[in-house]
């Protein structure tokens, strides 16, 4: 048995005069609503929601199934008994896992209490609360030292914040089950000091623009709403006034704790990482993780302080973010692995169930969200989940159509961006964004390509096995820095074996690429073009990707023009990390007797050279491969002095932390130059029918016609001897501008940034 | 236009007296039925079948869908027009593909004519026949020289035989549409000389025990039945009396053309490769291919000469073979890749649609076959397909339960065998068979392991990209001999870097392993144990695999005891080709700066060494990995002088013909010794929930207690400190025998070949 100790919170007596207190500690708050008498539950699950759910019990299979699953889970936990052990472990260890499970269970039990009106669930939550209450004030800071902001129940404040976000919901659901005295005890000895610990005691955690702080802000705000504590709500929304943190201090991941000119708190965290269209600067994998605290606190505010319009903040950006996030997934619903992203994470994740259900209910009942919810095949146990389940049951679901889209990055959407181009079953993801905070990779103007949801040219993703203890405790591995973040790990250009911005966060986070133009209105040709002027000091990178449909081709193909302008000579390396099996090349190559590493640092030390071209010509080179039953050909215009290498990942990897993935790399030593390539999907192979269809490229040759400051022009000749000439205006992307260019004795005139002549 | 030439077949006048002719050329025939007046169609599709199908048109969705698909396909071909080009190409080239498509189309058009009674289909077949008739007699042997038996339409007689098997069916379906004179012209100038060419002109092809000959026999027999030509039927059933082939001659694949004591013809081909239980000696991949001619000719005989009982030959072996073949597939229906087998081939293949439909109709209407047909989702357009479609429609389908099974190899089932052991979702395939003809690998006592249809420890399969022209014309690649067939490419023991039987077919085909015992009646422990005494001249190999369930383990695990008895010292290499990502090892290892090859020949030249243990102990070593969301641990009892290596395939592979697959290999230099290991599946990981469950082995240690001539004993200690002792009687596998053994001061007494003490 735990020894119950009760110590008065320092803030306990202030709470009742929170309005005036807030006026003292926060100078940037909105018009504050007077404190109202609150009903419970009303944080996430509402009283009306409970009424509607109870009226529909047994009638809505998707909802009933979700309810039954949770009931089974919670019943099993209740049977096991409550354990709130003294914290000792990192992630994966028992005490960590147990406290984590506790908050999930308490939140679920609270919902069950409301829905099933069975006191055993409320009692379970209450008992758990009092066990925590008995230990919390006496608990020292967590013994594990790795974090820049250690929690009390967990090794980092982030996890303590997770705990409070869920426990606030649990508290709200059993609020009326508790006596006023019980509530006062819990609030004084547990919830209020808990909120203070993760905020005022840890401003370096709480007062940042970072997903960690979002969790902290939401946690403080959620318990603030549940306790009807205006001061905490204000602290959540606007952060701490004076945090005492110095500029330039960094966290464990290398991110800055404080940046000049940035404010803090929930609303600032909502302002900064989201573009106006809802793109999240860290990328989809972390957006999925971050969406939960954003949405639950915004919904809590909508349910309790609708006048403050938190949910609608920044022109409904949270609702737009849900749509953007869904659109940033492949045909199987898996998120594109931009920056640090674990592959396989998809819109089936529980955070997306929350996002889709809440976006449906609070965002205008978009019926296309129901088709995603249908694939998720589960719903939240609240009014939003009920609405979704009813919508599906009533046959309202329509297809969620994933579209081509160009998402600006940064608070105002003007710090570069990410473009997704879709044509038939092909999906191109082109990255010309800002750094993406501490989870960003150094891969300006990189891309990945998917067909039917299969990776064709991959982004490596992160080097981490999330939650797999045997691999570095489930944390980021060394190879995340030495490989996954490096430029050479991506399908983009590396100069002189050095990553963009020298691989330094201090430099990279100051810059972003710039859109030249994006055009997706035509079905036959969609283009995105962007420039990067800061990645290297003396060179300008300019990449243009066009997805083109043509009758001589079976499927849409990708034209990739990578122009680099430099007065000095550099070694240019442009890899394509293809998935699948090498079939054939148009060029001869040598394979070595033993495999040696490609280079010494910046990711090069992880690559073996499996093959090297020995005699390229001035004509185009072709490489043909097979992946997941589909054929692909890369056609690239080569110079005689170019080299083409086959690379294999896995060198200097003493713990087998890296996958043994393949790459083909073009290497050129030159000043200004143009890499012109086509990636062409075609045909199919089935191991069941053993039918090989359309295994050959439709391209006879690819030729660079022009590479000047003003214009880039290439010519594709098909095997049917048809020519496609593509001309790009490198400087002037105005739609209304007129251009004239003479090539091979012929004069071309057109309006706008490009001209495709077939 | 082709120039029509008519030359009288040398056999044309003999045909009508075929009974007496047969008596001259074949001395081993059955009682011959007198030639009867035949109705048509009756070869595969029967007149009654047509009647039943027509009565059900539009009423049976699965059948109607199959019919509509074929109609669409044939209509498109009719619109294209008929082309019978002068043959010039190997597989994959135009003329090859065109002639191949022709026979498929003619057979389908013939069925459509019968079912839809639309003359356009009969006219299409007839016109095609006469185009072939106009060219055939003047056609020289195919110009491409690669085959030991060149065809006329195709580069090998095998494909010509395919043509005739299908064209015979087409002929049968339009038989009554043709005039007597038209039939005589076709038979004299096309079908009969065609049958003669692939048989009497090419005895080296026709008169073997080989799947090539099966096709040839069936082709001759099918057209014989269609033409009501008893002589051809006899030639099909019993082969050629005097073929003039010398013993020892070989084909392109290295297989013998003639073996002393073997007879020839369809029935001999049915006798030889099938065991009494229906295991096919070449393995499932080739069985799938071979089943078609076996079944269609047997069914043709059943429809026309039921008294000869060809379909029931060898105690219904063909029906048993269908069940055996289905049972030799993993949970996804993909065939276990024993010997030369292309991975991914499954019971969804068209040959299996034929097999399942025919086995259902002619083999007693086993309702479990309907569930396989349901997965195939298509049926044959004949009475068998109709019966299956109706069976499915009537809800008769029951689960096809795949079971543990031990299949003897060889005509009498006594030449070793293949055991499949199933427990929960685990599937073990253990090979102790005969050579498997020319497609056999040198991998005695090897195994592969599957969980949920995912390969855990793989058999490499073949090195060939079937029908992919860019890879060696779609034929076997050099690496099939240098890697895929070699012993080191398999999960079994290699001595002194030399393959079993020195990798020589002449030696390997003389021998087979021998079963020690097989026991699958208990749910808790299933065992197969076999010995190989001929693979190496001075050593006896004895491997025992036990799949054990125990309450201390989450899932069934595999105990692998590989005993080798030898008076001389050898280098023993025992690899496990695991699929997936290395997580952790209990032992330290070094990784090299650059990757060097493991050896010089016999497959070793294709392996790189990625890591090597540097200090093993006398305790057991553990290796833990992750594949397809599931964890695995290999625990093996080591000696201090052992080495463990991580290998990677891909060395000396100048055309990237090999996959870059991983392996872990135990190496020991010793005389007689025992390799004792456990392969243990456990837990799961999901990239969507990011939940890592049960990632650790349940085993603390594995210890060899005894390794004598008479007994092998090992002790497994679990992490819960429970011990399991497994004792094997190495010499006496009798169930009734009593044993007594003293280990560690304790005496164990038991009956039967093994004792498991928990």
JSON list of N, CA, C and O in Angstrom, two decimals, chain B residues 550-592:
[
{"chain": "B", "resi": 550, "resn": "UNK", "atom": "N", "xyz": [4.64, -25.38, -25.92]},
{"chain": "B", "resi": 550, "resn": "UNK", "atom": "CA", "xyz": [4.87, -25.43, -24.48]},
{"chain": "B", "resi": 550, "resn": "UNK", "atom": "C", "xyz": [4.29, -24.18, -23.84]},
{"chain": "B", "resi": 550, "resn": "UNK", "atom": "O", "xyz": [4.33, -23.10, -24.42]},
{"chain": "B", "resi": 551, "resn": "UNK", "atom": "N", "xyz": [3.79, -24.33, -22.63]},
{"chain": "B", "resi": 551, "resn": "UNK", "atom": "CA", "xyz": [3.10, -23.21, -21.98]},
{"chain": "B", "resi": 551, "resn": "UNK", "atom": "C", "xyz": [4.01, -22.04, -21.66]},
{"chain": "B", "resi": 551, "resn": "UNK", "atom": "O", "xyz": [3.56, -20.93, -21.47]},
{"chain": "B", "resi": 552, "resn": "UNK", "atom": "N", "xyz": [5.33, -22.28, -21.60]},
{"chain": "B", "resi": 552, "resn": "UNK", "atom": "CA", "xyz": [6.27, -21.19, -21.35]},
{"chain": "B", "resi": 552, "resn": "UNK", "atom": "C", "xyz": [6.55, -20.38, -22.62]},
{"chain": "B", "resi": 552, "resn": "UNK", "atom": "O", "xyz": [7.24, -19.37, -22.55]},
{"chain": "B", "resi": 553, "resn": "UNK", "atom": "N", "xyz": [6.02, -20.85, -23.74]},
{"chain": "B", "resi": 553, "resn": "UNK", "atom": "CA", "xyz": [6.27, -20.18, -25.02]},
{"chain": "B", "resi": 553, "resn": "UNK", "atom": "C", "xyz": [4.96, -19.64, -25.59]},
{"chain": "B", "resi": 553, "resn": "UNK", "atom": "O", "xyz": [3.91, -20.28, -25.47]},
{"chain": "B", "resi": 554, "resn": "UNK", "atom": "N", "xyz": [5.08, -18.47, -26.21]},
{"chain": "B", "resi": 554, "resn": "UNK", "atom": "CA", "xyz": [3.89, -17.86, -26.81]},
{"chain": "B", "resi": 554, "resn": "UNK", "atom": "C", "xyz": [3.41, -18.65, -28.02]},
{"chain": "B", "resi": 554, "resn": "UNK", "atom": "O", "xyz": [2.21, -18.79, -28.25]},
{"chain": "B", "resi": 555, "resn": "UNK", "atom": "N", "xyz": [4.35, -19.11, -28.82]},
{"chain": "B", "resi": 555, "resn": "UNK", "atom": "CA", "xyz": [4.01, -19.80, -30.07]},
{"chain": "B", "resi": 555, "resn": "UNK", "atom": "C", "xyz": [4.77, -21.11, -30.13]},
{"chain": "B", "resi": 555, "resn": "UNK", "atom": "O", "xyz": [5.73, -21.31, -29.39]},
{"chain": "B", "resi": 556, "resn": "UNK", "atom": "N", "xyz": [4.40, -22.00, -31.04]},
{"chain": "B", "resi": 556, "resn": "UNK", "atom": "CA", "xyz": [5.18, -23.22, -31.23]},
{"chain": "B", "resi": 556, "resn": "UNK", "atom": "C", "xyz": [6.60, -22.84, -31.67]},
{"chain": "B", "resi": 556, "resn": "UNK", "atom": "O", "xyz": [6.79, -21.82, -32.32]},
{"chain": "B", "resi": 557, "resn": "UNK", "atom": "N", "xyz": [7.58, -23.67, -31.29]},
{"chain": "B", "resi": 557, "resn": "UNK", "atom": "CA", "xyz": [8.95, -23.40, -31.73]},
{"chain": "B", "resi": 557, "resn": "UNK", "atom": "C", "xyz": [9.53, -24.64, -32.38]},
{"chain": "B", "resi": 557, "resn": "UNK", "atom": "O", "xyz": [8.99, -25.74, -32.26]},
{"chain": "B", "resi": 558, "resn": "UNK", "atom": "N", "xyz": [10.65, -24.41, -33.09]},
{"chain": "B", "resi": 558, "resn": "UNK", "atom": "CA", "xyz": [11.27, -25.49, -33.85]},
{"chain": "B", "resi": 558, "resn": "UNK", "atom": "C", "xyz": [12.60, -25.87, -33.22]},
{"chain": "B", "resi": 558, "resn": "UNK", "atom": "O", "xyz": [13.50, -25.05, -33.13]},
{"chain": "B", "resi": 559, "resn": "UNK", "atom": "N", "xyz": [12.70, -27.14, -32.79]},
{"chain": "B", "resi": 559, "resn": "UNK", "atom": "CA", "xyz": [13.98, -27.67, -32.30]},
{"chain": "B", "resi": 559, "resn": "UNK", "atom": "C", "xyz": [14.66, -28.38, -33.47]},
{"chain": "B", "resi": 559, "resn": "UNK", "atom": "O", "xyz": [14.06, -29.23, -34.11]},
{"chain": "B", "resi": 560, "resn": "UNK", "atom": "N", "xyz": [15.89, -27.98, -33.73]},
{"chain": "B", "resi": 560, "resn": "UNK", "atom": "CA", "xyz": [16.62, -28.47, -34.90]},
{"chain": "B", "resi": 560, "resn": "UNK", "atom": "C", "xyz": [17.90, -29.16, -34.43]},
{"chain": "B", "resi": 560, "resn": "UNK", "atom": "O", "xyz": [18.81, -28.51, -33.92]},
{"chain": "B", "resi": 561, "resn": "UNK", "atom": "N", "xyz": [17.95, -30.48, -34.58]},
{"chain": "B", "resi": 561, "resn": "UNK", "atom": "CA", "xyz": [19.13, -31.25, -34.16]},
{"chain": "B", "resi": 561, "resn": "UNK", "atom": "C", "xyz": [19.81, -31.83, -35.39]},
{"chain": "B", "resi": 561, "resn": "UNK", "atom": "O", "xyz": [19.24, -32.70, -36.06]},
{"chain": "B", "resi": 562, "resn": "UNK", "atom": "N", "xyz": [20.99, -31.32, -35.71]},
{"chain": "B", "resi": 562, "resn": "UNK", "atom": "CA", "xyz": [21.69, -31.80, -36.89]},
{"chain": "B", "resi": 562, "resn": "UNK", "atom": "C", "xyz": [22.96, -32.52, -36.42]},
{"chain": "B", "resi": 562, "resn": "UNK", "atom": "O", "xyz": [23.93, -31.91, -36.00]},
{"chain": "B", "resi": 563, "resn": "UNK", "atom": "N", "xyz": [22.89, -33.85, -36.51]},
{"chain": "B", "resi": 563, "resn": "UNK", "atom": "CA", "xyz": [24.00, -34.70, -36.03]},
{"chain": "B", "resi": 563, "resn": "UNK", "atom": "C", "xyz": [24.81, -35.14, -37.24]},
{"chain": "B", "resi": 563, "resn": "UNK", "atom": "O", "xyz": [24.24, -35.55, -38.26]},
{"chain": "B", "resi": 564, "resn": "UNK", "atom": "N", "xyz": [26.10, -35.04, -37.12]},
{"chain": "B", "resi": 564, "resn": "UNK", "atom": "CA", "xyz": [26.94, -35.55, -38.20]},
{"chain": "B", "resi": 564, "resn": "UNK", "atom": "C", "xyz": [27.98, -36.49, -37.59]},
{"chain": "B", "resi": 564, "resn": "UNK", "atom": "O", "xyz": [28.55, -36.22, -36.53]},
{"chain": "B", "resi": 565, "resn": "UNK", "atom": "N", "xyz": [28.12, -37.64, -38.25]},
{"chain": "B", "resi": 565, "resn": "UNK", "atom": "CA", "xyz": [29.03, -38.66, -37.74]},
{"chain": "B", "resi": 565, "resn": "UNK", "atom": "C", "xyz": [30.16, -38.85, -38.74]},
{"chain": "B", "resi": 565, "resn": "UNK", "atom": "O", "xyz": [29.90, -39.16, -39.90]},
{"chain": "B", "resi": 566, "resn": "UNK", "atom": "N", "xyz": [31.37, -38.62, -38.29]},
{"chain": "B", "resi": 566, "resn": "UNK", "atom": "CA", "xyz": [32.50, -38.73, -39.22]},
{"chain": "B", "resi": 566, "resn": "UNK", "atom": "C", "xyz": [33.76, -38.99, -38.42]},
{"chain": "B", "resi": 566, "resn": "UNK", "atom": "O", "xyz": [33.96, -38.41, -37.36]},
{"chain": "B", "resi": 567, "resn": "UNK", "atom": "N", "xyz": [34.61, -39.86, -38.97]},
{"chain": "B", "resi": 567, "resn": "UNK", "atom": "CA", "xyz": [35.87, -40.14, -38.27]},
{"chain": "B", "resi": 567, "resn": "UNK", "atom": "C", "xyz": [36.91, -39.09, -38.60]},
{"chain": "B", "resi": 567, "resn": "UNK", "atom": "O", "xyz": [37.88, -38.90, -37.87]},
{"chain": "B", "resi": 568, "resn": "UNK", "atom": "N", "xyz": [36.71, -38.45, -39.73]},
{"chain": "B", "resi": 568, "resn": "UNK", "atom": "CA", "xyz": [37.67, -37.42, -40.14]},
{"chain": "B", "resi": 568, "resn": "UNK", "atom": "C", "xyz": [37.17, -36.05, -39.73]},
{"chain": "B", "resi": 568, "resn": "UNK", "atom": "O", "xyz": [35.99, -35.83, -39.51]},
{"chain": "B", "resi": 569, "resn": "UNK", "atom": "N", "xyz": [38.09, -35.13, -39.62]},
{"chain": "B", "resi": 569, "resn": "UNK", "atom": "CA", "xyz": [37.75, -33.77, -39.26]},
{"chain": "B", "resi": 569, "resn": "UNK", "atom": "C", "xyz": [37.30, -33.02, -40.53]},
{"chain": "B", "resi": 569, "resn": "UNK", "atom": "O", "xyz": [37.91, -33.17, -41.59]},
{"chain": "B", "resi": 570, "resn": "UNK", "atom": "N", "xyz": [36.22, -32.26, -40.39]},
{"chain": "B", "resi": 570, "resn": "UNK", "atom": "CA", "xyz": [35.72, -31.49, -41.53]},
{"chain": "B", "resi": 570, "resn": "UNK", "atom": "C", "xyz": [35.37, -30.08, -41.09]},
{"chain": "B", "resi": 570, "resn": "UNK", "atom": "O", "xyz": [35.19, -29.81, -39.91]},
{"chain": "B", "resi": 571, "resn": "UNK", "atom": "N", "xyz": [35.26, -29.22, -42.09]},
{"chain": "B", "resi": 571, "resn": "UNK", "atom": "CA", "xyz": [34.67, -27.91, -41.83]},
{"chain": "B", "resi": 571, "resn": "UNK", "atom": "C", "xyz": [33.17, -28.02, -42.08]},
{"chain": "B", "resi": 571, "resn": "UNK", "atom": "O", "xyz": [32.74, -28.32, -43.19]},
{"chain": "B", "resi": 572, "resn": "UNK", "atom": "N", "xyz": [32.39, -27.80, -41.03]},
{"chain": "B", "resi": 572, "resn": "UNK", "atom": "CA", "xyz": [30.93, -27.88, -41.16]},
{"chain": "B", "resi": 572, "resn": "UNK", "atom": "C", "xyz": [30.34, -26.47, -41.21]},
{"chain": "B", "resi": 572, "resn": "UNK", "atom": "O", "xyz": [30.58, -25.66, -40.31]},
{"chain": "B", "resi": 573, "resn": "UNK", "atom": "N", "xyz": [29.56, -26.19, -42.23]},
{"chain": "B", "resi": 573, "resn": "UNK", "atom": "CA", "xyz": [28.88, -24.90, -42.35]},
{"chain": "B", "resi": 573, "resn": "UNK", "atom": "C", "xyz": [27.37, -25.12, -42.35]},
{"chain": "B", "resi": 573, "resn": "UNK", "atom": "O", "xyz": [26.85, -25.82, -43.22]},
{"chain": "B", "resi": 574, "resn": "UNK", "atom": "N", "xyz": [26.70, -24.50, -41.40]},
{"chain": "B", "resi": 574, "resn": "UNK", "atom": "CA", "xyz": [25.24, -24.65, -41.32]},
{"chain": "B", "resi": 574, "resn": "UNK", "atom": "C", "xyz": [24.59, -23.26, -41.35]},
{"chain": "B", "resi": 574, "resn": "UNK", "atom": "O", "xyz": [24.55, -22.57, -40.34]},
{"chain": "B", "resi": 575, "resn": "UNK", "atom": "N", "xyz": [24.10, -22.85, -42.51]},
{"chain": "B", "resi": 575, "resn": "UNK", "atom": "CA", "xyz": [23.51, -21.51, -42.61]},
{"chain": "B", "resi": 575, "resn": "UNK", "atom": "C", "xyz": [22.00, -21.52, -42.34]},
{"chain": "B", "resi": 575, "resn": "UNK", "atom": "O", "xyz": [21.33, -22.53, -42.53]},
{"chain": "B", "resi": 576, "resn": "UNK", "atom": "N", "xyz": [21.53, -20.38, -41.86]},
{"chain": "B", "resi": 576, "resn": "UNK", "atom": "CA", "xyz": [20.09, -20.13, -41.77]},
{"chain": "B", "resi": 576, "resn": "UNK", "atom": "C", "xyz": [19.81, -18.85, -42.54]},
{"chain": "B", "resi": 576, "resn": "UNK", "atom": "O", "xyz": [20.28, -17.78, -42.14]},
{"chain": "B", "resi": 577, "resn": "UNK", "atom": "N", "xyz": [19.08, -18.98, -43.62]},
{"chain": "B", "resi": 577, "resn": "UNK", "atom": "CA", "xyz": [18.79, -17.80, -44.44]},
{"chain": "B", "resi": 577, "resn": "UNK", "atom": "C", "xyz": [17.53, -17.11, -43.94]},
{"chain": "B", "resi": 577, "resn": "UNK", "atom": "O", "xyz": [16.43, -17.35, -44.42]},
{"chain": "B", "resi": 578, "resn": "UNK", "atom": "N", "xyz": [17.75, -16.24, -42.96]},
{"chain": "B", "resi": 578, "resn": "UNK", "atom": "CA", "xyz": [16.62, -15.56, -42.33]},
{"chain": "B", "resi": 578, "resn": "UNK", "atom": "C", "xyz": [16.15, -14.39, -43.19]},
{"chain": "B", "resi": 578, "resn": "UNK", "atom": "O", "xyz": [16.94, -13.75, -43.88]},
{"chain": "B", "resi": 579, "resn": "UNK", "atom": "N", "xyz": [14.88, -14.09, -43.11]},
{"chain": "B", "resi": 579, "resn": "UNK", "atom": "CA", "xyz": [14.32, -12.93, -43.79]},
{"chain": "B", "resi": 579, "resn": "UNK", "atom": "C", "xyz": [14.13, -11.84, -42.75]},
{"chain": "B", "resi": 579, "resn": "UNK", "atom": "O", "xyz": [13.62, -12.10, -41.66]},
{"chain": "B", "resi": 580, "resn": "UNK", "atom": "N", "xyz": [14.49, -10.60, -43.11]},
{"chain": "B", "resi": 580, "resn": "UNK", "atom": "CA", "xyz": [14.21, -9.49, -42.21]},
{"chain": "B", "resi": 580, "resn": "UNK", "atom": "C", "xyz": [15.43, -8.80, -41.68]},
{"chain": "B", "resi": 580, "resn": "UNK", "atom": "O", "xyz": [16.52, -8.91, -42.25]},
{"chain": "B", "resi": 581, "resn": "UNK", "atom": "N", "xyz": [15.25, -8.10, -40.57]},
{"chain": "B", "resi": 581, "resn": "UNK", "atom": "CA", "xyz": [16.24, -7.16, -40.04]},
{"chain": "B", "resi": 581, "resn": "UNK", "atom": "C", "xyz": [16.88, -7.70, -38.77]},
{"chain": "B", "resi": 581, "resn": "UNK", "atom": "O", "xyz": [16.18, -8.11, -37.84]},
{"chain": "B", "resi": 582, "resn": "UNK", "atom": "N", "xyz": [18.22, -7.69, -38.74]},
{"chain": "B", "resi": 582, "resn": "UNK", "atom": "CA", "xyz": [18.95, -8.06, -37.53]},
{"chain": "B", "resi": 582, "resn": "UNK", "atom": "C", "xyz": [18.58, -7.10, -36.41]},
{"chain": "B", "resi": 582, "resn": "UNK", "atom": "O", "xyz": [18.65, -5.88, -36.59]},
{"chain": "B", "resi": 583, "resn": "UNK", "atom": "N", "xyz": [18.20, -7.64, -35.26]},
{"chain": "B", "resi": 583, "resn": "UNK", "atom": "CA", "xyz": [17.97, -6.76, -34.12]},
{"chain": "B", "resi": 583, "resn": "UNK", "atom": "C", "xyz": [19.11, -6.84, -33.12]},
{"chain": "B", "resi": 583, "resn": "UNK", "atom": "O", "xyz": [19.69, -5.83, -32.75]},
{"chain": "B", "resi": 584, "resn": "UNK", "atom": "N", "xyz": [19.48, -8.04, -32.74]},
{"chain": "B", "resi": 584, "resn": "UNK", "atom": "CA", "xyz": [20.37, -8.16, -31.60]},
{"chain": "B", "resi": 584, "resn": "UNK", "atom": "C", "xyz": [21.03, -9.54, -31.58]},
{"chain": "B", "resi": 584, "resn": "UNK", "atom": "O", "xyz": [20.48, -10.50, -32.10]},
{"chain": "B", "resi": 585, "resn": "UNK", "atom": "N", "xyz": [22.20, -9.61, -30.97]},
{"chain": "B", "resi": 585, "resn": "UNK", "atom": "CA", "xyz": [22.85, -10.91, -30.76]},
{"chain": "B", "resi": 585, "resn": "UNK", "atom": "C", "xyz": [23.35, -10.96, -29.32]},
{"chain": "B", "resi": 585, "resn": "UNK", "atom": "O", "xyz": [23.63, -9.93, -28.70]},
{"chain": "B", "resi": 586, "resn": "UNK", "atom": "N", "xyz": [23.45, -12.17, -28.80]},
{"chain": "B", "resi": 586, "resn": "UNK", "atom": "CA", "xyz": [23.99, -12.33, -27.44]},
{"chain": "B", "resi": 586, "resn": "UNK", "atom": "C", "xyz": [25.51, -12.35, -27.47]},
{"chain": "B", "resi": 586, "resn": "UNK", "atom": "O", "xyz": [26.16, -12.28, -26.43]},
{"chain": "B", "resi": 587, "resn": "UNK", "atom": "N", "xyz": [26.09, -12.46, -28.68]},
{"chain": "B", "resi": 587, "resn": "UNK", "atom": "CA", "xyz": [27.55, -12.59, -28.81]},
{"chain": "B", "resi": 587, "resn": "UNK", "atom": "C", "xyz": [28.10, -11.35, -29.52]},
{"chain": "B", "resi": 587, "resn": "UNK", "atom": "O", "xyz": [27.39, -10.68, -30.27]},
{"chain": "B", "resi": 588, "resn": "UNK", "atom": "N", "xyz": [29.34, -11.06, -29.24]},
{"chain": "B", "resi": 588, "resn": "UNK", "atom": "CA", "xyz": [30.00, -9.94, -29.92]},
{"chain": "B", "resi": 588, "resn": "UNK", "atom": "C", "xyz": [30.44, -10.36, -31.31]},
{"chain": "B", "resi": 588, "resn": "UNK", "atom": "O", "xyz": [30.73, -11.53, -31.55]},
{"chain": "B", "resi": 589, "resn": "UNK", "atom": "N", "xyz": [30.45, -9.42, -32.23]},
{"chain": "B", "resi": 589, "resn": "UNK", "atom": "CA", "xyz": [30.96, -9.74, -33.56]},
{"chain": "B", "resi": 589, "resn": "UNK", "atom": "C", "xyz": [31.63, -8.50, -34.16]},
{"chain": "B", "resi": 589, "resn": "UNK", "atom": "O", "xyz": [31.36, -7.38, -33.76]},
{"chain": "B", "resi": 590, "resn": "UNK", "atom": "N", "xyz": [32.51, -8.77, -35.12]},
{"chain": "B", "resi": 590, "resn": "UNK", "atom": "CA", "xyz": [33.19, -7.69, -35.83]},
{"chain": "B", "resi": 590, "resn": "UNK", "atom": "C", "xyz": [32.58, -7.53, -37.22]},
{"chain": "B", "resi": 590, "resn": "UNK", "atom": "O", "xyz": [32.18, -8.51, -37.84]},
{"chain": "B", "resi": 591, "resn": "UNK", "atom": "N", "xyz": [32.54, -6.31, -37.70]},
{"chain": "B", "resi": 591, "resn": "UNK", "atom": "CA", "xyz": [32.11, -6.10, -39.07]},
{"chain": "B", "resi": 591, "resn": "UNK", "atom": "C", "xyz": [33.31, -5.55, -39.85]},
{"chain": "B", "resi": 591, "resn": "UNK", "atom": "O", "xyz": [34.05, -4.73, -39.34]},
{"chain": "B", "resi": 592, "resn": "UNK", "atom": "N", "xyz": [33.49, -6.03, -41.08]},
{"chain": "B", "resi": 592, "resn": "UNK", "atom": "CA", "xyz": [34.68, -5.64, -41.84]},
{"chain": "B", "resi": 592, "resn": "UNK", "atom": "C", "xyz": [34.52, -4.25, -42.47]},
{"chain": "B", "resi": 592, "resn": "UNK", "atom": "O", "xyz": [33.40, -3.76, -42.62]}
]
